[in-house]
Coordinates of C-alpha atoms in Angstrom, one line a residue:
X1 CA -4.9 -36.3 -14.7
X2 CA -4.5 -40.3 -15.0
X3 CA -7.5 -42.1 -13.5
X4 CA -5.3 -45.5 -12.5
X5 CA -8.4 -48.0 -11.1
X6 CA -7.6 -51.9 -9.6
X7 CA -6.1 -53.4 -6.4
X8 CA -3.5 -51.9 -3.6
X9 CA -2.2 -55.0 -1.9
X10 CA 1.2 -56.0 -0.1
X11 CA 3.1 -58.2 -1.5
X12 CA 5.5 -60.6 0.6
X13 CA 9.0 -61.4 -0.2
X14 CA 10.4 -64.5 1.9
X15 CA 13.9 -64.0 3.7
X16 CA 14.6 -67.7 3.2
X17 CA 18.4 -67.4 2.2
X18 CA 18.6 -65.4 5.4
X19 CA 17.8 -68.7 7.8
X20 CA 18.5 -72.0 8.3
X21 CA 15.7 -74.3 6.3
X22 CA 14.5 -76.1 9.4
X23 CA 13.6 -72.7 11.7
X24 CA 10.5 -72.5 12.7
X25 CA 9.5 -69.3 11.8
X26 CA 10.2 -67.0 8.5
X27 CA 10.8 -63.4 7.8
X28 CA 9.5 -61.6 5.0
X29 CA 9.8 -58.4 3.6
X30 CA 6.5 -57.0 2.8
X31 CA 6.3 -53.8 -0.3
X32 CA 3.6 -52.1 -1.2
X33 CA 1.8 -53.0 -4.8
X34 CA -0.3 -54.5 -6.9
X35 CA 0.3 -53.8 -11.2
X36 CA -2.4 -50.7 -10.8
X37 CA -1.2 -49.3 -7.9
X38 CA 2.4 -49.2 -8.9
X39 CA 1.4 -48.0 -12.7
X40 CA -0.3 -45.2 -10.7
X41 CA 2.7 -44.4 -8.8
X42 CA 4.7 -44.7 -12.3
X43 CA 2.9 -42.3 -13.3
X44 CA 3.8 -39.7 -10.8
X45 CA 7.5 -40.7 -10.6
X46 CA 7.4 -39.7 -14.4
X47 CA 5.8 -36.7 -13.2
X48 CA 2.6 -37.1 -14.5
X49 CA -0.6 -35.9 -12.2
X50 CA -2.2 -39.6 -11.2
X51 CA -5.1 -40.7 -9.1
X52 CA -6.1 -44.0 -8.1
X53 CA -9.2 -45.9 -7.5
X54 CA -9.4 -48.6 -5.5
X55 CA -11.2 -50.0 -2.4
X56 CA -9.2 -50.0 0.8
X57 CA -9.4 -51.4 4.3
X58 CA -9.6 -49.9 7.4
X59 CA -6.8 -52.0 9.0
X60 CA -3.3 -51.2 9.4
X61 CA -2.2 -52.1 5.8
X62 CA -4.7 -50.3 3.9
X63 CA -3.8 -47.0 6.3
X64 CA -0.2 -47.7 4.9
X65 CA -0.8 -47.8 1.1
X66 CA -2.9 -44.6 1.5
X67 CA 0.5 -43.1 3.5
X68 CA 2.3 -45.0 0.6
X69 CA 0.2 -43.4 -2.3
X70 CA 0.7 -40.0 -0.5
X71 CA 4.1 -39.6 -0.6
X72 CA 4.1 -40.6 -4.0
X73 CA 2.4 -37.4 -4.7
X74 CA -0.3 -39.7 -6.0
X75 CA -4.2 -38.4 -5.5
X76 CA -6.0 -40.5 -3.1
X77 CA -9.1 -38.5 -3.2
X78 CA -11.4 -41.2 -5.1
X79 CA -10.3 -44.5 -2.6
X80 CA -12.8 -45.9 -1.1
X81 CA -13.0 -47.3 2.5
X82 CA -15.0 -50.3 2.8
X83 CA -16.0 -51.8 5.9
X84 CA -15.6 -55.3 6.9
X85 CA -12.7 -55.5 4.8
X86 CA -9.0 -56.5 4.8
X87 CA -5.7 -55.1 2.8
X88 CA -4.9 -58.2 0.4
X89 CA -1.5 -60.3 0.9
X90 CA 0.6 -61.7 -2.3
X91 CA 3.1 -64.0 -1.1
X92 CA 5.8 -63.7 -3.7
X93 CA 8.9 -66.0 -4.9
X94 CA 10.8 -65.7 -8.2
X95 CA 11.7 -68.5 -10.6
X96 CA 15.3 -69.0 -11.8
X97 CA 15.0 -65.8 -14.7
X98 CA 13.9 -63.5 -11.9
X99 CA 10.4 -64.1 -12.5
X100 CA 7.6 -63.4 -10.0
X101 CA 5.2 -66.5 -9.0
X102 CA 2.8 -65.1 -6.7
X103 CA 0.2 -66.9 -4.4
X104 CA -2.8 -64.2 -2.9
X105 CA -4.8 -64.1 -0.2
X106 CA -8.0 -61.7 -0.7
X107 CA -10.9 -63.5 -0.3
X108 CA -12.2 -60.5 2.0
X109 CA -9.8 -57.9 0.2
X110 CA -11.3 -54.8 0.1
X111 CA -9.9 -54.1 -3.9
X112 CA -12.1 -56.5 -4.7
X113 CA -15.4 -55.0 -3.1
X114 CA -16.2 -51.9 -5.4
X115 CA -19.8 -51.3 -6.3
X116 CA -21.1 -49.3 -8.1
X117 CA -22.2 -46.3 -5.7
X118 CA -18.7 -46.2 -5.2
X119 CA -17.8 -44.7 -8.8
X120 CA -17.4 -41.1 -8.9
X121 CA -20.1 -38.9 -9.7
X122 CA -17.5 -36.2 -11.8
X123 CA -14.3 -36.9 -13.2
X124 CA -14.0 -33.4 -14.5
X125 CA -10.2 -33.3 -14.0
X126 CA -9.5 -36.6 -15.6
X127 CA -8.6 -37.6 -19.1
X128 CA -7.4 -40.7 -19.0
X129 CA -8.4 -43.9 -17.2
X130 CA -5.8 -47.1 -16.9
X131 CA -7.2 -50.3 -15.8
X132 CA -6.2 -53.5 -15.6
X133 CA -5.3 -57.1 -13.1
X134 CA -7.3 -59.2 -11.6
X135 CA -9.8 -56.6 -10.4
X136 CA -11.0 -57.4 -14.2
X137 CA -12.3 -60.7 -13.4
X138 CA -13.5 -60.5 -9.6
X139 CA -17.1 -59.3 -8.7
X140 CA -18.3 -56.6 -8.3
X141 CA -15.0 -54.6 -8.8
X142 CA -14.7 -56.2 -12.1
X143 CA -18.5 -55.1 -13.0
X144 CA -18.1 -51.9 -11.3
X145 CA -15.0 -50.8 -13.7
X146 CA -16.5 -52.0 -16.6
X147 CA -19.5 -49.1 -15.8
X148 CA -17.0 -46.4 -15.3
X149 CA -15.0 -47.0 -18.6
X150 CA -17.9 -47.7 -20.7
X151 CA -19.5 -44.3 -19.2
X152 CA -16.1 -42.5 -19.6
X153 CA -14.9 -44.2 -23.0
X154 CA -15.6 -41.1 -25.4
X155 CA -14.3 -38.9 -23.1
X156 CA -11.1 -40.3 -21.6
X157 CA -8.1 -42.5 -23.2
X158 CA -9.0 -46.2 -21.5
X159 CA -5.9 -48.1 -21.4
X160 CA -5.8 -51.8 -20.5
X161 CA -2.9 -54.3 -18.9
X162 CA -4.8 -57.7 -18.6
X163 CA -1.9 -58.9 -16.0
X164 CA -3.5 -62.3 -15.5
X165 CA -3.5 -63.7 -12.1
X166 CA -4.9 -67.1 -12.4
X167 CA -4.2 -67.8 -8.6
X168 CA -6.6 -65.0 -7.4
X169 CA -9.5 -66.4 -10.4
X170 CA -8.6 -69.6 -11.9
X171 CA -11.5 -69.5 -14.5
X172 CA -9.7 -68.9 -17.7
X173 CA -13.5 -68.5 -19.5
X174 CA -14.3 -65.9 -16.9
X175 CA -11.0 -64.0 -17.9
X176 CA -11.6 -64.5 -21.8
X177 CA -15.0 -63.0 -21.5
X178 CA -14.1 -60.2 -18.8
X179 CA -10.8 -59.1 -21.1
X180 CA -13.0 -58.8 -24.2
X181 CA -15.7 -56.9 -22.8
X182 CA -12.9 -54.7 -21.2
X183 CA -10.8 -54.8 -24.7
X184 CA -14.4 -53.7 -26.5
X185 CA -13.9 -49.6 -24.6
X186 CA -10.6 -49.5 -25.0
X187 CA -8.5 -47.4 -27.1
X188 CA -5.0 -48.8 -26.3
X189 CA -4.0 -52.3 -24.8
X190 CA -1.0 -53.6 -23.5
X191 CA -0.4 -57.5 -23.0
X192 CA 2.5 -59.9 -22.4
X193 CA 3.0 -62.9 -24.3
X194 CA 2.9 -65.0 -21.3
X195 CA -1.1 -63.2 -20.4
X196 CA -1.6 -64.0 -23.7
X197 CA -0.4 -68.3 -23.6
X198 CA -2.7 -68.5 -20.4
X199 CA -5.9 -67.1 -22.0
X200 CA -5.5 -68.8 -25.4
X201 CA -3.2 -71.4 -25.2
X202 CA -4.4 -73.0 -28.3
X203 CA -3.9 -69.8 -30.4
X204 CA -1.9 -67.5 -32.0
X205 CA -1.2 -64.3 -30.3
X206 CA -1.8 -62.6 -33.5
X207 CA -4.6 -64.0 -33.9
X208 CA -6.2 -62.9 -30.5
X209 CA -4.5 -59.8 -31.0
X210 CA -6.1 -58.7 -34.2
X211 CA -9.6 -59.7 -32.9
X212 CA -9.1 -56.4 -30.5
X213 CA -8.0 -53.8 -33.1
X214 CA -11.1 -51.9 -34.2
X215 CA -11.3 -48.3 -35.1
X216 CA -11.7 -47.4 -31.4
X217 CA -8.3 -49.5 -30.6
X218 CA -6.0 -49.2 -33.6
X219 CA -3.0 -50.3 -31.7
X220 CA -2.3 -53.2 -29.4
X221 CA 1.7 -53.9 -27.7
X222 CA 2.7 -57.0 -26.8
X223 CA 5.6 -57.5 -24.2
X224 CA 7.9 -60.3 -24.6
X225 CA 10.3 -60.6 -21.7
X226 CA 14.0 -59.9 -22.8
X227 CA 13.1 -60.9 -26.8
X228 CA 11.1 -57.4 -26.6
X229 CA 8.1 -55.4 -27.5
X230 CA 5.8 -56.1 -30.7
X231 CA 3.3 -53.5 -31.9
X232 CA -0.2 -53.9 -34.1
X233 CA -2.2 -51.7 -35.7
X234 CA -4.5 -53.1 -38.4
X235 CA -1.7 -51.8 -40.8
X236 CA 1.2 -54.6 -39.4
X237 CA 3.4 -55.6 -36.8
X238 CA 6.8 -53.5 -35.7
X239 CA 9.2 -55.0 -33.9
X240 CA 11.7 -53.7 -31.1
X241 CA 14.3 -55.4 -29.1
X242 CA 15.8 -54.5 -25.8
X243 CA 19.6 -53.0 -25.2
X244 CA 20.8 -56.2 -23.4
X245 CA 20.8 -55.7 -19.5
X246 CA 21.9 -57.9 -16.5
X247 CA 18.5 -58.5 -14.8
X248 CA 18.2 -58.5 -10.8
X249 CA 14.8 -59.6 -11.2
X250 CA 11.2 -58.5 -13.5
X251 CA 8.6 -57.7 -10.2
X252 CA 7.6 -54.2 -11.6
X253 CA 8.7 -53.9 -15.2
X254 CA 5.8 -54.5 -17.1
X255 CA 4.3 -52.0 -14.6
X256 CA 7.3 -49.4 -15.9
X257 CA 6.7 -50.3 -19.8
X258 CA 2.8 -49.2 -19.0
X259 CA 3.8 -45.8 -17.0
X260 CA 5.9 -44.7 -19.5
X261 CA 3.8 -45.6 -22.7
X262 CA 1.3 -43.7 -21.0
X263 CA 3.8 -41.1 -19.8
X264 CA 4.9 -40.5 -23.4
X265 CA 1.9 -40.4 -25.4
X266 CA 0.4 -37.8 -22.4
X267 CA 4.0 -35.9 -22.9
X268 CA 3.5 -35.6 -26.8
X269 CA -0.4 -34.8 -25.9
X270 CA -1.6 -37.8 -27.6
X271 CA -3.4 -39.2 -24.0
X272 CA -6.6 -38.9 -26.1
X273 CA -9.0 -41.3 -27.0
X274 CA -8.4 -40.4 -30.7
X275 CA -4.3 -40.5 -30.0
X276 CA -2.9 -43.8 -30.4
X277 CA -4.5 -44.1 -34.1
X278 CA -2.5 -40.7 -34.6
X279 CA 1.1 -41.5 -34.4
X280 CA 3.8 -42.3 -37.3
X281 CA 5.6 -44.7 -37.4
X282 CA 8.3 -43.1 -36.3
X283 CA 6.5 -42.0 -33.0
X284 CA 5.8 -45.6 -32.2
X285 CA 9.7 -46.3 -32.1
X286 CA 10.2 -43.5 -29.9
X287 CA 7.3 -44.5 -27.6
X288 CA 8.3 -48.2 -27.3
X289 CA 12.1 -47.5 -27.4
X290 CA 11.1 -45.1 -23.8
X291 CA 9.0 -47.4 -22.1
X292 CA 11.7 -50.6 -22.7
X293 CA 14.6 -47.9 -21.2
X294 CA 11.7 -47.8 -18.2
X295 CA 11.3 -51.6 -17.9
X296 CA 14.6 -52.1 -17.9
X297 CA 15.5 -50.0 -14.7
X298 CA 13.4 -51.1 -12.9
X299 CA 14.9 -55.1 -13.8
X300 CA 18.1 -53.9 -12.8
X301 CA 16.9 -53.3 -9.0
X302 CA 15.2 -55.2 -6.6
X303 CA 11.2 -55.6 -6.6
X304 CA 9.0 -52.8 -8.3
X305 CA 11.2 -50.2 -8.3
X306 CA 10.0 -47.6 -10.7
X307 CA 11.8 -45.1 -12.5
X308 CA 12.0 -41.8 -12.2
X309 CA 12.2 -39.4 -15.1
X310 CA 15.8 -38.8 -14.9
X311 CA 16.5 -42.2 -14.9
X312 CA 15.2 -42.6 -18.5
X313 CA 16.3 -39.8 -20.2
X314 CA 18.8 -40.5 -23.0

């Protein structure tokens, strides 16, 4: 079973085209999300046995992403209720590519409370652990998760998606220092090129990028909107472009791309810690090449729709 660990928030999509621009009141749509939470339910779409860790309010809202999480088939045996809290709100609008620019309001948000008495004692029935978001860099979820994959590191695959969210912790030095110290227990990492510009500006991506391969993470894949996926390993670079698509909008695809890369390497049983220094060359291609076909249904449809199997089978 996957082990997915970050925040469960709603995010809220304005109705603006829906009403005049001087109305005094808006509608929204509100979706269940957050990049863990919907890798988790990737997972399970891709029908893969996922769990997620997280904590969770007791309001309204946080019952509704358990009820969400549920019928998703996903386990939410290791969620953690934490008093005092409240269900985090993203406020959501997308740019003129379809892009998602998000504003958040957790300051009391429960994903962001986990200590460390809240880690589970066993994880007997997991074998891999993703993590990744802003519950990297805010306390003491961020310090909490870094206990659990350094405890679980030579047992479990430990996958990481930085998915920077400036807006929620606008230190870039804290987020340089928490990614590396993630990056350091991890045997596979996933980044876009855009994460990548806001932590190091000043710096090649490669050059960041070959800082984090080791002999614990020999491969490192780094997402580049439509232009597509590059791969390291300490060997090279590969890399892959998408088949062109008409895009609705890109809430959710990066989110896909991770599900299915983990979805495929679990399908060829190479969700190991000692499996992504195992594959050809030739398993690479096939593993990008299915988590781009991912990505890219879920930028055909409206807000983080994930795929199902079918819809990615070729």
């Amino acid at each position: 079973m996957f082990l997915v660990c970050g925040e469960a928030l709603f995010d809220f999509f304005s109705d603006e085209g829906q009403i005049a621009p001087d109305a005094s009141s808006l509608s929204f749509t509100a979706v269940a999300g957050g990049s863990p939470m919907n890798v988790a339910i990737g997972l399970s779409r891709l029908e893969r046995q996922s769990a997620f860790f997280t904590g969770l309010a007791g309001d309204a809202l946080g019952e509704r992403l358990r009820a969400v999480l549920a019928s998703e088939s996903v386990n939410t045996d290791f969620m953690t209720e934490i008093p005092g809290s409240a269900t985090t709100l993203a406020m959501v609008t997308l740019d003129d590519n379809g892009s998602p620019r998000y504003v958040f309001y957790n300051q009391c948000g429960a994903d962001r409370m986990l200590e460390p008495s809240h880690l589970p004692v066993s994880l007997e029935t997991v074998h891999a652990i993703h993590v990744g978001s802003y519950a990297l860099a805010v306390s003491p979820t961020s310090e909490t998760l870094e206990t659990l994959v350094a405890r679980e590191r030579d047992r479990c695959l430990i996958s990481l998606d930085p998915n920077i969210r400036l807006k929620v912790e606008p230190d870039v030095a804290r987020w340089r220092e928490r990614i590396d110290t993630f990056a350091g227990h991890a045997h596979l990492i996933k980044i876009s090129d855009e994460d990548l510009d806001a932590l190091y500006p000043d710096r090649a991506p490669e050059e960041v990028i070959r800082g984090w391969l080791n002999d614990r993470c020999p491969m490192v894949i780094m997402t580049r909107g439509g232009e597509g996926v590059t791969l390291f390993t300490k060997d090279g670079s590969e890399s892959f472009s998408p088949e062109a698509i008409r895009v609705t909008d890109t809430v959710g695809a990066g989110d896909s791309f991770m599900a299915a890369l983990l979805t495929w390497l679990d399908e060829q049983g190479l969700a190991t810690p000692e499996g992504p220094g195992q594959l050809t060359q030739d398993q690479r291609r096939d593993m990008v090449e299915f988590a781009m076909r991912a990505a890219a249904h879920t930028c055909q449809q409206r807000g983080p729709d994930l795929p199902r199997r079918h819809d990615i089978v070729t």
